[in-house]
């Protein structure tokens, strides 16, 4: 894989839900081919480490990153002004493998929802399940509805159905061939368990703290089982998307 | 256009910048950004006799102007390195340094013996890794143990031998003298300073290993001070590192007494840092009518 760093002009950076921002960068797909589930390693001025953010969408000359303000780095990102340049390394990593002729269920939980948008664009008639803690954090519903049947649930019932994404998955799992999921680890674990129960393949996008972002520093380790043996792989290079049955959660 | 090449223990580097061990893997990933000959050399990820899986994650935490890491020497083992990575590395037009770590003196010697039969250019003795339970740093914290392990490896090692020092000691100059007395050909310094961060909400250390090694700009002044002290205490060439981020830092480290430099953490924010640092050094030398980067070494004028 060829790597490069690019300065992308910031087009807009708007708050779309409480503490969640939608950053749009000018970009050309010819310069910067992006696959669904890949991430951008974003330079944050004054910080020693870049911040990994999944590609939410890439089309019409725009690269879209949707992120939640968590700590100092994403705080600084949220204050970047249109017209400034954003230093992006990537897109990096291996994303979701989408094959023709299969029906996918795409599951996003919380701030794991954004990468499912570009993924939904690659699928034929996907079933999309999005889950959030509560109404104030719900994002991207209109974008998803344009691409397929979209289900919404919240932990507290303040929007959509009350409950977890796995409840909705159980109701509909008979209709689909494979699951792709991104979200907090406990959610991914639960989704993977449901898929195993029903014998459906499942791809999960994992998070780990990163340094280089390209597979050189070995800090973003994840334990996976390959050919019966447990080995360490790396979220930035081998992932962020892994086959759920290989991940030692 | 000044001459950026430097010589350390008889080995010529095209420029003074060497990738720091553990931040650059075995070079393949950064080789996708630019030809590895952009760098004077590469110090490879620390290798051990047998494969190691390293510590559980998280292995990294950000700190003010730096990072803590506790990778725990994840590597495929010396034999895999020799078979699968070294032949490729040797074709990249840069100096290849093997960085070795062990649980016992004997393991270090066995690795040095194996590597002596290969094309590797130099061997760097890592007696300063703070992130493994046994081995690593305990060999590097007293003069007796440094002298003992350096002398033992020297006997098994036919390559130029660099001893990499830990900053987690009370008197780094005497440690460097012990390495010199036992037959080291060069000193590299500094490895990481041990540190810790705690998440105040969970009361858990951010790094799974609880403690980690501090690197990056935060350690730079400590590294400059230590390089200067060691340069005043030994005749061996010094490969200086610890937080170098700009060409100005590079010039400063050379003036403190280093002959060559390693850079690590800065690569994570700017993979192109080596290109920029070399350009800056070159300009600085030209502006000051200096013909060679070696003219900077140990030129500090102390008060
Ligand atoms: C592959 C991948 C894709 C991601 N995609 C998105 C996304 O699309 N939208 C989004 O909002 N967030 C995403 N994240 C999480 C995002 O990277 C973190 O929330 C962010 O780095 C926090 O930075 P901070 O400075 O605000 O927080 P701080 O806590 O101040 O950060 C301190 C350090 O810890 C790291 N860190 C903290 N939390 C995380 C985390 N959850 N994962 C990885 N590193 C972390 C930071 O990068 C930084 O190095 C993704 C993470 C990964 C690994
Ligand atoms: C992620 C990481 C892994 C490292 N692994 C090793 C290692 O395997 N062997 C070693 O001698 N030093 C290792 N180091 C230390 C570096 O080689 C270097 O001494 C230190 O990071 C200071 O330089 P810097 O501030 O430019 O990074 C590692 C550092 C980092 C950040
Ligand atoms: S972040 Fe360096 S290996 Fe993944």
JSON list of N, CA and C in Angstrom, two decimals, chain B residues 6 25 34 48-49 52 54 57 69 72 109 119 122 125 139 147 149 165 217 220 237-238 255 263 284 295:
[
{"chain": "B", "resi": 6, "resn": "UNK", "atom": "N", "xyz": [28.21, 10.98, 7.64]},
{"chain": "B", "resi": 6, "resn": "UNK", "atom": "CA", "xyz": [28.93, 10.84, 8.91]},
{"chain": "B", "resi": 6, "resn": "UNK", "atom": "C", "xyz": [29.47, 9.41, 9.00]},
{"chain": "B", "resi": 25, "resn": "UNK", "atom": "N", "xyz": [9.56, -0.21, 12.64]},
{"chain": "B", "resi": 25, "resn": "UNK", "atom": "CA", "xyz": [9.45, -1.62, 12.28]},
{"chain": "B", "resi": 25, "resn": "UNK", "atom": "C", "xyz": [10.72, -2.10, 11.61]},
{"chain": "B", "resi": 34, "resn": "UNK", "atom": "N", "xyz": [8.69, 7.03, 1.12]},
{"chain": "B", "resi": 34, "resn": "UNK", "atom": "CA", "xyz": [9.87, 7.54, 0.41]},
{"chain": "B", "resi": 34, "resn": "UNK", "atom": "C", "xyz": [10.92, 6.43, 0.39]},
{"chain": "B", "resi": 48, "resn": "UNK", "atom": "N", "xyz": [14.44, -10.39, 19.66]},
{"chain": "B", "resi": 48, "resn": "UNK", "atom": "CA", "xyz": [14.82, -11.31, 20.72]},
{"chain": "B", "resi": 48, "resn": "UNK", "atom": "C", "xyz": [15.12, -12.67, 20.10]},
{"chain": "B", "resi": 49, "resn": "UNK", "atom": "N", "xyz": [15.63, -13.58, 20.90]},
{"chain": "B", "resi": 49, "resn": "UNK", "atom": "CA", "xyz": [16.01, -14.89, 20.38]},
{"chain": "B", "resi": 49, "resn": "UNK", "atom": "C", "xyz": [14.80, -15.63, 19.84]},
{"chain": "B", "resi": 52, "resn": "UNK", "atom": "N", "xyz": [8.28, -12.86, 20.27]},
{"chain": "B", "resi": 52, "resn": "UNK", "atom": "CA", "xyz": [7.56, -12.33, 21.43]},
{"chain": "B", "resi": 52, "resn": "UNK", "atom": "C", "xyz": [6.29, -11.64, 20.94]},
{"chain": "B", "resi": 54, "resn": "UNK", "atom": "N", "xyz": [4.55, -9.48, 22.87]},
{"chain": "B", "resi": 54, "resn": "UNK", "atom": "CA", "xyz": [4.46, -8.16, 23.47]},
{"chain": "B", "resi": 54, "resn": "UNK", "atom": "C", "xyz": [3.36, -8.05, 24.51]},
{"chain": "B", "resi": 57, "resn": "UNK", "atom": "N", "xyz": [-2.78, -4.50, 24.80]},
{"chain": "B", "resi": 57, "resn": "UNK", "atom": "CA", "xyz": [-3.05, -3.08, 24.60]},
{"chain": "B", "resi": 57, "resn": "UNK", "atom": "C", "xyz": [-3.94, -2.51, 25.72]},
{"chain": "B", "resi": 69, "resn": "UNK", "atom": "N", "xyz": [5.04, 4.60, 25.79]},
{"chain": "B", "resi": 69, "resn": "UNK", "atom": "CA", "xyz": [4.72, 3.35, 25.11]},
{"chain": "B", "resi": 69, "resn": "UNK", "atom": "C", "xyz": [5.17, 2.18, 25.94]},
{"chain": "B", "resi": 72, "resn": "UNK", "atom": "N", "xyz": [6.49, -3.80, 24.65]},
{"chain": "B", "resi": 72, "resn": "UNK", "atom": "CA", "xyz": [6.95, -5.06, 25.23]},
{"chain": "B", "resi": 72, "resn": "UNK", "atom": "C", "xyz": [7.66, -5.95, 24.22]},
{"chain": "B", "resi": 109, "resn": "UNK", "atom": "N", "xyz": [24.32, -12.95, 23.58]},
{"chain": "B", "resi": 109, "resn": "UNK", "atom": "CA", "xyz": [25.51, -13.47, 22.88]},
{"chain": "B", "resi": 109, "resn": "UNK", "atom": "C", "xyz": [25.11, -14.35, 21.70]},
{"chain": "B", "resi": 119, "resn": "UNK", "atom": "N", "xyz": [24.64, -9.99, 6.76]},
{"chain": "B", "resi": 119, "resn": "UNK", "atom": "CA", "xyz": [25.09, -8.71, 6.17]},
{"chain": "B", "resi": 119, "resn": "UNK", "atom": "C", "xyz": [24.70, -7.51, 7.00]},
{"chain": "B", "resi": 122, "resn": "UNK", "atom": "N", "xyz": [25.52, -3.16, 11.65]},
{"chain": "B", "resi": 122, "resn": "UNK", "atom": "CA", "xyz": [25.93, -2.88, 13.03]},
{"chain": "B", "resi": 122, "resn": "UNK", "atom": "C", "xyz": [24.94, -3.56, 13.97]},
{"chain": "B", "resi": 125, "resn": "UNK", "atom": "N", "xyz": [23.00, -2.87, 21.12]},
{"chain": "B", "resi": 125, "resn": "UNK", "atom": "CA", "xyz": [22.66, -3.66, 22.30]},
{"chain": "B", "resi": 125, "resn": "UNK", "atom": "C", "xyz": [21.63, -2.88, 23.10]},
{"chain": "B", "resi": 139, "resn": "UNK", "atom": "N", "xyz": [19.96, -4.87, 32.76]},
{"chain": "B", "resi": 139, "resn": "UNK", "atom": "CA", "xyz": [21.37, -4.98, 32.35]},
{"chain": "B", "resi": 139, "resn": "UNK", "atom": "C", "xyz": [22.02, -3.61, 32.20]},
{"chain": "B", "resi": 147, "resn": "UNK", "atom": "N", "xyz": [29.20, -3.36, 32.02]},
{"chain": "B", "resi": 147, "resn": "UNK", "atom": "CA", "xyz": [30.53, -3.81, 31.64]},
{"chain": "B", "resi": 147, "resn": "UNK", "atom": "C", "xyz": [30.52, -5.30, 31.33]},
{"chain": "B", "resi": 149, "resn": "UNK", "atom": "N", "xyz": [27.91, -7.32, 30.45]},
{"chain": "B", "resi": 149, "resn": "UNK", "atom": "CA", "xyz": [27.18, -7.75, 29.24]},
{"chain": "B", "resi": 149, "resn": "UNK", "atom": "C", "xyz": [27.89, -7.25, 27.98]},
{"chain": "B", "resi": 165, "resn": "UNK", "atom": "N", "xyz": [22.03, 3.26, 25.80]},
{"chain": "B", "resi": 165, "resn": "UNK", "atom": "CA", "xyz": [21.93, 3.52, 27.23]},
{"chain": "B", "resi": 165, "resn": "UNK", "atom": "C", "xyz": [20.53, 3.94, 27.67]},
{"chain": "B", "resi": 217, "resn": "UNK", "atom": "N", "xyz": [9.22, 15.11, 22.09]},
{"chain": "B", "resi": 217, "resn": "UNK", "atom": "CA", "xyz": [9.81, 16.42, 22.41]},
{"chain": "B", "resi": 217, "resn": "UNK", "atom": "C", "xyz": [10.00, 16.64, 23.91]},
{"chain": "B", "resi": 220, "resn": "UNK", "atom": "N", "xyz": [13.49, 15.88, 25.13]},
{"chain": "B", "resi": 220, "resn": "UNK", "atom": "CA", "xyz": [14.63, 16.41, 24.39]},
{"chain": "B", "resi": 220, "resn": "UNK", "atom": "C", "xyz": [15.70, 17.09, 25.27]},
{"chain": "B", "resi": 237, "resn": "UNK", "atom": "N", "xyz": [32.13, 7.51, 19.63]},
{"chain": "B", "resi": 237, "resn": "UNK", "atom": "CA", "xyz": [31.11, 8.31, 18.96]},
{"chain": "B", "resi": 237, "resn": "UNK", "atom": "C", "xyz": [29.74, 8.06, 19.59]},
{"chain": "B", "resi": 238, "resn": "UNK", "atom": "N", "xyz": [28.92, 9.09, 19.60]},
{"chain": "B", "resi": 238, "resn": "UNK", "atom": "CA", "xyz": [27.59, 8.99, 20.21]},
{"chain": "B", "resi": 238, "resn": "UNK", "atom": "C", "xyz": [26.52, 9.18, 19.14]},
{"chain": "B", "resi": 255, "resn": "UNK", "atom": "N", "xyz": [25.67, 19.46, 18.37]},
{"chain": "B", "resi": 255, "resn": "UNK", "atom": "CA", "xyz": [26.55, 20.37, 19.12]},
{"chain": "B", "resi": 255, "resn": "UNK", "atom": "C", "xyz": [26.83, 19.84, 20.53]},
{"chain": "B", "resi": 263, "resn": "UNK", "atom": "N", "xyz": [15.85, 9.35, 15.14]},
{"chain": "B", "resi": 263, "resn": "UNK", "atom": "CA", "xyz": [14.56, 10.02, 15.33]},
{"chain": "B", "resi": 263, "resn": "UNK", "atom": "C", "xyz": [13.45, 8.98, 15.33]},
{"chain": "B", "resi": 284, "resn": "UNK", "atom": "N", "xyz": [21.39, 25.24, 7.03]},
{"chain": "B", "resi": 284, "resn": "UNK", "atom": "CA", "xyz": [22.11, 25.83, 8.16]},
{"chain": "B", "resi": 284, "resn": "UNK", "atom": "C", "xyz": [23.62, 25.77, 7.94]},
{"chain": "B", "resi": 295, "resn": "UNK", "atom": "N", "xyz": [31.21, 18.96, 11.25]},
{"chain": "B", "resi": 295, "resn": "UNK", "atom": "CA", "xyz": [31.77, 20.17, 11.86]},
{"chain": "B", "resi": 295, "resn": "UNK", "atom": "C", "xyz": [30.91, 20.70, 13.00]}
]
